[in-house]
PDB file of C-alpha atoms in Angstrom:
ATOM      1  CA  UNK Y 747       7.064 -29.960  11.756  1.00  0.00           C
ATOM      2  CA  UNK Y 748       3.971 -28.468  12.712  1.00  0.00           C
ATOM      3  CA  UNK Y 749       2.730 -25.511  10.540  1.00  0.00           C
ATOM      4  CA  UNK Y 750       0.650 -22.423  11.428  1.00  0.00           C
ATOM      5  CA  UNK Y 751      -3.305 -23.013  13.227  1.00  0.00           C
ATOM      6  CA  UNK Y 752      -5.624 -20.764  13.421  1.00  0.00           C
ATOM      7  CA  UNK Y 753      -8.927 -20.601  15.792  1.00  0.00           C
ATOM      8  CA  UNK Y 754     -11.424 -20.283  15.243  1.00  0.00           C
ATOM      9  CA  UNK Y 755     -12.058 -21.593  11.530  1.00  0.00           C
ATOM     10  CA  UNK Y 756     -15.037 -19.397  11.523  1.00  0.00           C
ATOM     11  CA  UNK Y 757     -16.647 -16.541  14.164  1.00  0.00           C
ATOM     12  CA  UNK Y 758     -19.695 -14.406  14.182  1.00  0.00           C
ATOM     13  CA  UNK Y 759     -20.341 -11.507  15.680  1.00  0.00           C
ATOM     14  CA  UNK Y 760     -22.684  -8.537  16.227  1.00  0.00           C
ATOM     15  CA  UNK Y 761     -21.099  -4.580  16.000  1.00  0.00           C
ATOM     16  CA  UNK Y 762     -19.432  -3.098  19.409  1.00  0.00           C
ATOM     17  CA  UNK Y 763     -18.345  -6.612  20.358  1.00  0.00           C
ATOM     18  CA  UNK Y 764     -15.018  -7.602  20.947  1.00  0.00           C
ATOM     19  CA  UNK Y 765     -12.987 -10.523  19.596  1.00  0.00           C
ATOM     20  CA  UNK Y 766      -9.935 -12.467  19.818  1.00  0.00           C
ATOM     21  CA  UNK Y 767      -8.407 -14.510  17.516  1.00  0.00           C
ATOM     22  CA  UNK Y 768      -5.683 -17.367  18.281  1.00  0.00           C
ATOM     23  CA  UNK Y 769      -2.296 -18.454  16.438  1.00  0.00           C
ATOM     24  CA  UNK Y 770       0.206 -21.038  17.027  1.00  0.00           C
ATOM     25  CA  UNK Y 771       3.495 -20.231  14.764  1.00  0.00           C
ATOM     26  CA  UNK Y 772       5.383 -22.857  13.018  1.00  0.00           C
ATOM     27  CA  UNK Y 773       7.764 -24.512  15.165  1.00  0.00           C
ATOM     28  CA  UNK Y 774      10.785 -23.010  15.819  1.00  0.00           C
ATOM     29  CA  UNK Y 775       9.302 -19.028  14.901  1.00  0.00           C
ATOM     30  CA  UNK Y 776       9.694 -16.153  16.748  1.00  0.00           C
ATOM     31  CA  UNK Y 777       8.027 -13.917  14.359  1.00  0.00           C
ATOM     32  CA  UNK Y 778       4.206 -13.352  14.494  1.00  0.00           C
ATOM     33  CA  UNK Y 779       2.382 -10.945  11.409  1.00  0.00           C
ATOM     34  CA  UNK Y 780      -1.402 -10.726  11.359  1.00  0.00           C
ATOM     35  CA  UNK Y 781      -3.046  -9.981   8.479  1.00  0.00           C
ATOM     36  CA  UNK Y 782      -6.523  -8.754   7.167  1.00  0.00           C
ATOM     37  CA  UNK Y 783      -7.967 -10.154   3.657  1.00  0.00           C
ATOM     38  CA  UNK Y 784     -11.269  -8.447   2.791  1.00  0.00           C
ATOM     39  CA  UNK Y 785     -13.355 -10.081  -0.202  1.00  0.00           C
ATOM     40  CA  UNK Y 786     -11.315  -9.877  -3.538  1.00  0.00           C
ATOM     41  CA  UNK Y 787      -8.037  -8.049  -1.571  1.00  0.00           C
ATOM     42  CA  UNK Y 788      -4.803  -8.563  -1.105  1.00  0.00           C
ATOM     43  CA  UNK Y 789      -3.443  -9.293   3.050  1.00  0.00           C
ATOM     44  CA  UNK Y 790      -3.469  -5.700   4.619  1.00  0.00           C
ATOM     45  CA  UNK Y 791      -0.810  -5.631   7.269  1.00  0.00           C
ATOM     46  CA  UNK Y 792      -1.772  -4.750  10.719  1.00  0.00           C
ATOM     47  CA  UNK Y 793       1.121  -6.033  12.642  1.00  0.00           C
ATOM     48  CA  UNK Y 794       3.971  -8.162  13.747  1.00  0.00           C
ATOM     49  CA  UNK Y 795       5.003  -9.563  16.927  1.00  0.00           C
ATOM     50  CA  UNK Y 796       9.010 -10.656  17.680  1.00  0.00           C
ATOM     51  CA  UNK Y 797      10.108 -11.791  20.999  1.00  0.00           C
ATOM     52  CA  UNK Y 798       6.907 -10.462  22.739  1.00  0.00           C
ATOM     53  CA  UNK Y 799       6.926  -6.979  21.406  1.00  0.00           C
ATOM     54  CA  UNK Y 800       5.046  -4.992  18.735  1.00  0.00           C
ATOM     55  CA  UNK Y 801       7.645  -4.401  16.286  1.00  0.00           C
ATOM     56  CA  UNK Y 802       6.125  -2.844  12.999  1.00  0.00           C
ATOM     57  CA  UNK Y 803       2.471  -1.541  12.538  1.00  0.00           C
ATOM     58  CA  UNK Y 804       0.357  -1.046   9.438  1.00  0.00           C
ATOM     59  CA  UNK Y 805      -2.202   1.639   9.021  1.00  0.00           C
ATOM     60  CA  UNK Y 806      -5.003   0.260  11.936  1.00  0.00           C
ATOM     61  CA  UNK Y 807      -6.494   1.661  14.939  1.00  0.00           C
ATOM     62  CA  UNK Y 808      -5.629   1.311  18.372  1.00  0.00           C
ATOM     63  CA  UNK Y 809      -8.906  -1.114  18.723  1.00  0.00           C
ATOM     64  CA  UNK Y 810      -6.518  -3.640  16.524  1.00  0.00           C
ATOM     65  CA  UNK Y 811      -4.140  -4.878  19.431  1.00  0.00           C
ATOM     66  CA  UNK Y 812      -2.413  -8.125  20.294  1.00  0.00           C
ATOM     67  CA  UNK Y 813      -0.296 -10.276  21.815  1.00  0.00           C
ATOM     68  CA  UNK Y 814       2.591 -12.724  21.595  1.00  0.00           C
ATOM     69  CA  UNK Y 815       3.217 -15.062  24.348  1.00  0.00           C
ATOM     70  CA  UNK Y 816       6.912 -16.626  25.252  1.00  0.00           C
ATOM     71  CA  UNK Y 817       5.891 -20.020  23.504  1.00  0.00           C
ATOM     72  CA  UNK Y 818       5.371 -17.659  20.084  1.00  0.00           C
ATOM     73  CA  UNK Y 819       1.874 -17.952  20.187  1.00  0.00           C
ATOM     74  CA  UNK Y 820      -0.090 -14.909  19.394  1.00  0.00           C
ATOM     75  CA  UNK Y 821      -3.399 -13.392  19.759  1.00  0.00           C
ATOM     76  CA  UNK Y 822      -5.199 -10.468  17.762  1.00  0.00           C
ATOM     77  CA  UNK Y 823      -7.803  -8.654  19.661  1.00  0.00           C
ATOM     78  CA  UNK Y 824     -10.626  -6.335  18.073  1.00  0.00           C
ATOM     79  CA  UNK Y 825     -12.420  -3.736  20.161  1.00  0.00           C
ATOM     80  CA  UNK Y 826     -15.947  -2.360  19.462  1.00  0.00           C
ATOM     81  CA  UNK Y 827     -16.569  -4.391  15.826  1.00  0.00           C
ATOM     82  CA  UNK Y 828     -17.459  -2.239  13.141  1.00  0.00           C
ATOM     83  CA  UNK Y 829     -19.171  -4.213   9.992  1.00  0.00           C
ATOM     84  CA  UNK Y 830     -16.325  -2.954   7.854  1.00  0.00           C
ATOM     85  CA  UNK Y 831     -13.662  -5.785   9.939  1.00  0.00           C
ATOM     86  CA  UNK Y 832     -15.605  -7.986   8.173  1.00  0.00           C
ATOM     87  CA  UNK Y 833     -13.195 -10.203   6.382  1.00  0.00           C
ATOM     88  CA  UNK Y 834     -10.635 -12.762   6.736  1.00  0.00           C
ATOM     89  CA  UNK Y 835      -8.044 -12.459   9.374  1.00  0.00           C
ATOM     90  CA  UNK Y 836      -4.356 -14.607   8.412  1.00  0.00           C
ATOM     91  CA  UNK Y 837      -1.376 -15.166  10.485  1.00  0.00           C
ATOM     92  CA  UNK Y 838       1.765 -15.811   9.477  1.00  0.00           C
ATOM     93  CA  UNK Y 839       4.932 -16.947  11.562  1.00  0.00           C
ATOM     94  CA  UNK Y 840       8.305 -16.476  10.531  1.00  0.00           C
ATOM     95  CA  UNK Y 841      12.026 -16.576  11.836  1.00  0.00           C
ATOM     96  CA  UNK Y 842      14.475 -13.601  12.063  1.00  0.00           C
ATOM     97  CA  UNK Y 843      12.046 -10.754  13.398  1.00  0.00           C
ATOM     98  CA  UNK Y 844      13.324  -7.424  11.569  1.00  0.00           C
ATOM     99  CA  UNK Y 845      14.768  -8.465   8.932  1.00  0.00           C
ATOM    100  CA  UNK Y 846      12.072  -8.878   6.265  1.00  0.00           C
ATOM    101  CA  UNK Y 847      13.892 -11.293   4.477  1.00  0.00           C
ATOM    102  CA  UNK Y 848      12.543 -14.376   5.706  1.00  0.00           C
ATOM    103  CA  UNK Y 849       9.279 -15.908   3.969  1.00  0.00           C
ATOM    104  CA  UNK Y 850       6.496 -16.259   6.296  1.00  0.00           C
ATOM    105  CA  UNK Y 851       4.149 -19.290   6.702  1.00  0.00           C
ATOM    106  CA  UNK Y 852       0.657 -18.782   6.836  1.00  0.00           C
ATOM    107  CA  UNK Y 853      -2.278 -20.435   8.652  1.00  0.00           C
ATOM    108  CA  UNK Y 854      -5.557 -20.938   7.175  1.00  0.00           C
ATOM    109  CA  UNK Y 855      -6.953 -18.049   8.464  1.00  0.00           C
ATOM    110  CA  UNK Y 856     -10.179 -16.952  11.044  1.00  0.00           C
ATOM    111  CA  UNK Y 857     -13.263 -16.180   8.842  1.00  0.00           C
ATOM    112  CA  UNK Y 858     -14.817 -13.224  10.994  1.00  0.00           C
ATOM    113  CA  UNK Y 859     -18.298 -11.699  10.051  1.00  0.00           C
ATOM    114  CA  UNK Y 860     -19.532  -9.111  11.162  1.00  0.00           C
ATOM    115  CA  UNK Y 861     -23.596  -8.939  11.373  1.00  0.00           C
TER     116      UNK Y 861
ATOM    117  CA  UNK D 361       3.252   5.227   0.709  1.00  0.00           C
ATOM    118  CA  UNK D 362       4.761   2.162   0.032  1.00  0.00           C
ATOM    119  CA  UNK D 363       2.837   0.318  -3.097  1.00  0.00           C
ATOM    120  CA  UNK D 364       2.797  -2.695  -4.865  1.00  0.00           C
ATOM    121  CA  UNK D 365       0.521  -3.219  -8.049  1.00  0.00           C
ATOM    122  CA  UNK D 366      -0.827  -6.264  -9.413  1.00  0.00           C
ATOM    123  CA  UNK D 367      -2.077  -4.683 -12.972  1.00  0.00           C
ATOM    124  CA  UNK D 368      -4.390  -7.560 -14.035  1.00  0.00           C
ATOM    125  CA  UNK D 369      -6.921  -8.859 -11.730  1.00  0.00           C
ATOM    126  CA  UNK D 370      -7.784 -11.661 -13.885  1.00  0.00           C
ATOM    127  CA  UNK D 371      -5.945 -13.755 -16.312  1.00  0.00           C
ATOM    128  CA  UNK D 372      -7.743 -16.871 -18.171  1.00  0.00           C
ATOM    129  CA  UNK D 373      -5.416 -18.989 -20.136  1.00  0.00           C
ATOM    130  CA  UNK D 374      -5.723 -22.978 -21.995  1.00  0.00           C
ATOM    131  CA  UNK D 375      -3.774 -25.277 -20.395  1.00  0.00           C
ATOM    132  CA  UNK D 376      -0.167 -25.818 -21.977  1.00  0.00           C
ATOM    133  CA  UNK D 377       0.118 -21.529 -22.669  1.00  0.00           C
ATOM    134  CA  UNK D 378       2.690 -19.937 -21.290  1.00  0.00           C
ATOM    135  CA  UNK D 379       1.297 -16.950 -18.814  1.00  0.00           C
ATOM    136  CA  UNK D 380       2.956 -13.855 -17.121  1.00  0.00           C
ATOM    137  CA  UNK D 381       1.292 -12.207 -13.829  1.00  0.00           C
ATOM    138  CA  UNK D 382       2.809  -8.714 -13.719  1.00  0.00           C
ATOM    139  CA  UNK D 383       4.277  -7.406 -10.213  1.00  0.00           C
ATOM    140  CA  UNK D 384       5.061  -3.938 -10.110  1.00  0.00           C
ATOM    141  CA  UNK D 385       6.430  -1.606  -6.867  1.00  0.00           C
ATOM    142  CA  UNK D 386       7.180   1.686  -5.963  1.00  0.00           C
ATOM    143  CA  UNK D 387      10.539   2.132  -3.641  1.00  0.00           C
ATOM    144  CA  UNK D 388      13.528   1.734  -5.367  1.00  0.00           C
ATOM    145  CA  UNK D 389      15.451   1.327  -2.144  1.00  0.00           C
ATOM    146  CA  UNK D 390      16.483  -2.005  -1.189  1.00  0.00           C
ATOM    147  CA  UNK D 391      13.685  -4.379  -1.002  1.00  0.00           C
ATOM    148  CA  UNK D 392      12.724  -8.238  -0.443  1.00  0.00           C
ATOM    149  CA  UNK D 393      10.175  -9.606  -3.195  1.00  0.00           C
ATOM    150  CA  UNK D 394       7.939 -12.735  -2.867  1.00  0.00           C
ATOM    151  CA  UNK D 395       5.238 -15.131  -5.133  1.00  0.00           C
ATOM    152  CA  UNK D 396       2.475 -16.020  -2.877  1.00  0.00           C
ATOM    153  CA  UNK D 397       0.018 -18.471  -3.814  1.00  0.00           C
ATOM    154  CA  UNK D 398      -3.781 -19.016  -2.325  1.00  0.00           C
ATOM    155  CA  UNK D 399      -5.927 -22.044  -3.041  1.00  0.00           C
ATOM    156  CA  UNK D 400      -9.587 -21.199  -2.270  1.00  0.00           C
ATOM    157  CA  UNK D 401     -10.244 -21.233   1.841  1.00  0.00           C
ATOM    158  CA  UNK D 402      -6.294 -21.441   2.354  1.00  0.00           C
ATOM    159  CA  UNK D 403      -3.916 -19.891   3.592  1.00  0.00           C
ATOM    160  CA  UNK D 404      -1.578 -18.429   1.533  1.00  0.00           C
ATOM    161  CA  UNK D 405       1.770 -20.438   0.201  1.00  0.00           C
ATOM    162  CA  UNK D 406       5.395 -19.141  -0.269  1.00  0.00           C
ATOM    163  CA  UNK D 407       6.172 -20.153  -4.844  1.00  0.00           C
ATOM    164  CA  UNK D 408       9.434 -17.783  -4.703  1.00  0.00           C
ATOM    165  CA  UNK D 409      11.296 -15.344  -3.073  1.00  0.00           C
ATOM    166  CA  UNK D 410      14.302 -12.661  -4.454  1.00  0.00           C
ATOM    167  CA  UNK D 411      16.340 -11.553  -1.873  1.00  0.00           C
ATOM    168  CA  UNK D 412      19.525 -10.906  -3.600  1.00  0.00           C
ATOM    169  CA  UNK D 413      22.003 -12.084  -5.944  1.00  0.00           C
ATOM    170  CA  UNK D 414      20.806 -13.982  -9.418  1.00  0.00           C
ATOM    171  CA  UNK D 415      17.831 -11.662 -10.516  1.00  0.00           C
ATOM    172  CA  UNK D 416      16.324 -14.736 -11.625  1.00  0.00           C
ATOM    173  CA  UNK D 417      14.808 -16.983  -9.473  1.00  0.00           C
ATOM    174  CA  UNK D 418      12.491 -20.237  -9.776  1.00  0.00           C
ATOM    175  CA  UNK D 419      10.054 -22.991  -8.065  1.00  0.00           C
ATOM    176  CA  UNK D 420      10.110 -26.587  -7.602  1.00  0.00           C
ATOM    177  CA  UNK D 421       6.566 -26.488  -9.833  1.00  0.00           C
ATOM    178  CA  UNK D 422       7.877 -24.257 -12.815  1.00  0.00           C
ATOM    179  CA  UNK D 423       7.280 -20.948 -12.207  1.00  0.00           C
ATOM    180  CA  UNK D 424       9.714 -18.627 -12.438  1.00  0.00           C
ATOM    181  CA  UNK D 425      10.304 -14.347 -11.644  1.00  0.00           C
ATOM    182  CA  UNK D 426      12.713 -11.754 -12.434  1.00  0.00           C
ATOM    183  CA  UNK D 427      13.662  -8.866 -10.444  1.00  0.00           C
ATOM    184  CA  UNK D 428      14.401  -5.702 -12.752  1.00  0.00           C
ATOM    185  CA  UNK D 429      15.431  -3.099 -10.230  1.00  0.00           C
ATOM    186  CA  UNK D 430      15.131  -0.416 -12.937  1.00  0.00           C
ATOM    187  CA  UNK D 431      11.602  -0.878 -13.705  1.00  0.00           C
ATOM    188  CA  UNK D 432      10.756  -1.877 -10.134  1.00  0.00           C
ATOM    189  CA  UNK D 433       9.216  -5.116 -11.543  1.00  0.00           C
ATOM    190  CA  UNK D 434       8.962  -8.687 -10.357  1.00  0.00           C
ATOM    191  CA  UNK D 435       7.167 -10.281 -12.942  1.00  0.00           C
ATOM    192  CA  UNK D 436       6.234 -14.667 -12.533  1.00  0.00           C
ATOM    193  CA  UNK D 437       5.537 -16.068 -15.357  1.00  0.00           C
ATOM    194  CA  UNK D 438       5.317 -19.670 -16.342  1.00  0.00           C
ATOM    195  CA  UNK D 439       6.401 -21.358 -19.974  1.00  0.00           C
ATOM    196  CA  UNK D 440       2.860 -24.247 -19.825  1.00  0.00           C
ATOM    197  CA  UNK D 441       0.476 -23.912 -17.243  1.00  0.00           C
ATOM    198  CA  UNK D 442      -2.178 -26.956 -15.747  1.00  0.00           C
ATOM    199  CA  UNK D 443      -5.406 -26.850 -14.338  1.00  0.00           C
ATOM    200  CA  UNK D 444      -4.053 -27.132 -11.036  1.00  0.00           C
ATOM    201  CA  UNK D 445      -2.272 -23.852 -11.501  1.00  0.00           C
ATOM    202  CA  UNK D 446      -5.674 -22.081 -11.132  1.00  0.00           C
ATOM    203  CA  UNK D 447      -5.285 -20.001  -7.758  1.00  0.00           C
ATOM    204  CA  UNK D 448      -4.944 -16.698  -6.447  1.00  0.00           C
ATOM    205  CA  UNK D 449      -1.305 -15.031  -6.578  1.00  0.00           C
ATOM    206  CA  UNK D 450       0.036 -12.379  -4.861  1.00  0.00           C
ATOM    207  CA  UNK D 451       3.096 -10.551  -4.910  1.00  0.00           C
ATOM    208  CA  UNK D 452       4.730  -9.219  -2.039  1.00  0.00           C
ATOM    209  CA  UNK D 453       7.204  -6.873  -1.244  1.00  0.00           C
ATOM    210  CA  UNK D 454       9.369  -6.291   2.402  1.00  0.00           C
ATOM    211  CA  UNK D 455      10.026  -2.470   2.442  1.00  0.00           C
ATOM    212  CA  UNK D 456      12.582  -0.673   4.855  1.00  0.00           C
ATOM    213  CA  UNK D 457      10.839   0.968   7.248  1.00  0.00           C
ATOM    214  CA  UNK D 458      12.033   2.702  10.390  1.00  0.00           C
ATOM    215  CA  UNK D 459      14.361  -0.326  11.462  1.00  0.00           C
ATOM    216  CA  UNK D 460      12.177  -2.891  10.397  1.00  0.00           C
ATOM    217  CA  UNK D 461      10.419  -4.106   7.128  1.00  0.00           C
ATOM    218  CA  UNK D 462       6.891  -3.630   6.273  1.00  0.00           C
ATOM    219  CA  UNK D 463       5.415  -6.442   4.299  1.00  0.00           C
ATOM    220  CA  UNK D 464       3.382  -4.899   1.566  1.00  0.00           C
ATOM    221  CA  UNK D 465       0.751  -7.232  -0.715  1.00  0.00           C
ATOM    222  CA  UNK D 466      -0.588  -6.377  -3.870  1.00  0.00           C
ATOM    223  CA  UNK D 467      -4.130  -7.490  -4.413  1.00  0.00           C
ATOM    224  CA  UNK D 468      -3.678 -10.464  -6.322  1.00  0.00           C
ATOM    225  CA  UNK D 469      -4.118 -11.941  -9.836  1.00  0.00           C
ATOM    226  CA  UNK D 470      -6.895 -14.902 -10.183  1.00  0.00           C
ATOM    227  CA  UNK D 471      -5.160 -17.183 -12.271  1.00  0.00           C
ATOM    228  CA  UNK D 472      -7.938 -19.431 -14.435  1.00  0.00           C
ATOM    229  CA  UNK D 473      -6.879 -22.264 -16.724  1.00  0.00           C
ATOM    230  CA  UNK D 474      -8.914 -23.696 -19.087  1.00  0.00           C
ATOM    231  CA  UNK D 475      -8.968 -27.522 -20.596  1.00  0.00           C
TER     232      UNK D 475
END
């Protein structure tokens, strides 16, 4: 089976930019979480995608948005960069959508700085 | 807020000790609790999950955690660690919120075994 991918590996960018990040899901998951690992941190939630729709939220701004797409595919998209989203970005796929239960499979992650 | 709290950030052992990594949360409504494990520029790894049942719970590599609902713990410990143990571990908790659960990381204990 084909685990989680991430793209980029690795993505630099200047403040006020905007980015998007990429993530296939394991095959066979509906379930999309994003993540953000800063330096010496544990995953910070920002949210998690099932069937298409937003369906739990951590505590990020509205610049954090994303998408998931009908193959489960997902992207994360960050508006006007601020040096502090500066960090490692994971997704993790996962099957059964609200019922936290389920352990979730993570990519490698997107390394994003912020210069 | 939800909260979960990793109390050491760093434990060094010698190979062959046994080792605990203390997991500690704050709900005491019903909850989902997970081992995570992250190799350096990985992703992280599902070592065990409690979801209900036997308090106890173990992994194919000999690590082992037990839920105690009263003192909202989930400590892993291990009876002989290897060098290849060394790694980054998280705990992780699923808490009930609004309809959905809320994955909630601590920040991790860096796990370093010595020869």
């Amino acid at each position: 089976e084909t685990g989680v991918t991430q793209s980029p590996t690795h993505l630099i960018k200047t403040r006020g930019q905007q980015v998007t990040l990429r993530c296939s899901s394991q095959s066979g998951h509906n379930t999309v979480s994003w993540y953000q690992q800063a330096l010496g941190q544990g995953p910070q939630f920002i949210f998690q995608y099932y069937r298409e729709e937003e369906n739990g939220r951590g505590n990020f701004p509205p610049r954090f948005s994303g998408l998931q797409f009908p193959n489960y595919s997902s992207e994360l998209n960050v508006n006007a960069l601020e040096l502090d989203d500066s960090a490692l970005y994971l997704c993790a796929s996962s099957l059964g959508g609200t019922g936290g239960n389920q352990p979730q499979h993570f990519g490698d992650g997107t390394r994003l700085s912020i210069l | 807020a939800q909260s979960v709290t990793q109390l050491d950030s760093q434990v060094p052992v010698f190979e062959e000790a046994p080792v605990e990594l203390r997991c500690n949360y704050s709900s005491s409504v019903s909850v989902y609790l997970f081992w995570y494990v992250q190799y350096p520029n990985q992703g992280l790894q599902l070592l065990l999950k409690y979801l209900s049942g036997s308090t106890l719970v173990k992994s194919i590599n000999g690590f082992e955690a037990e839920f105690n609902k009263s003192q909202t713990s989930f400590h892993l410990r291990k009876p002989s660690v290897h060098i290849s143990d060394t790694a980054e571990y998280f705990c992780a908790v699923s808490f009930a919120s609004g309809g959905s659960y809320i994955p909630t990381f601590g920040r991790g204990t860096s796990l370093i075994v010595h020869p």
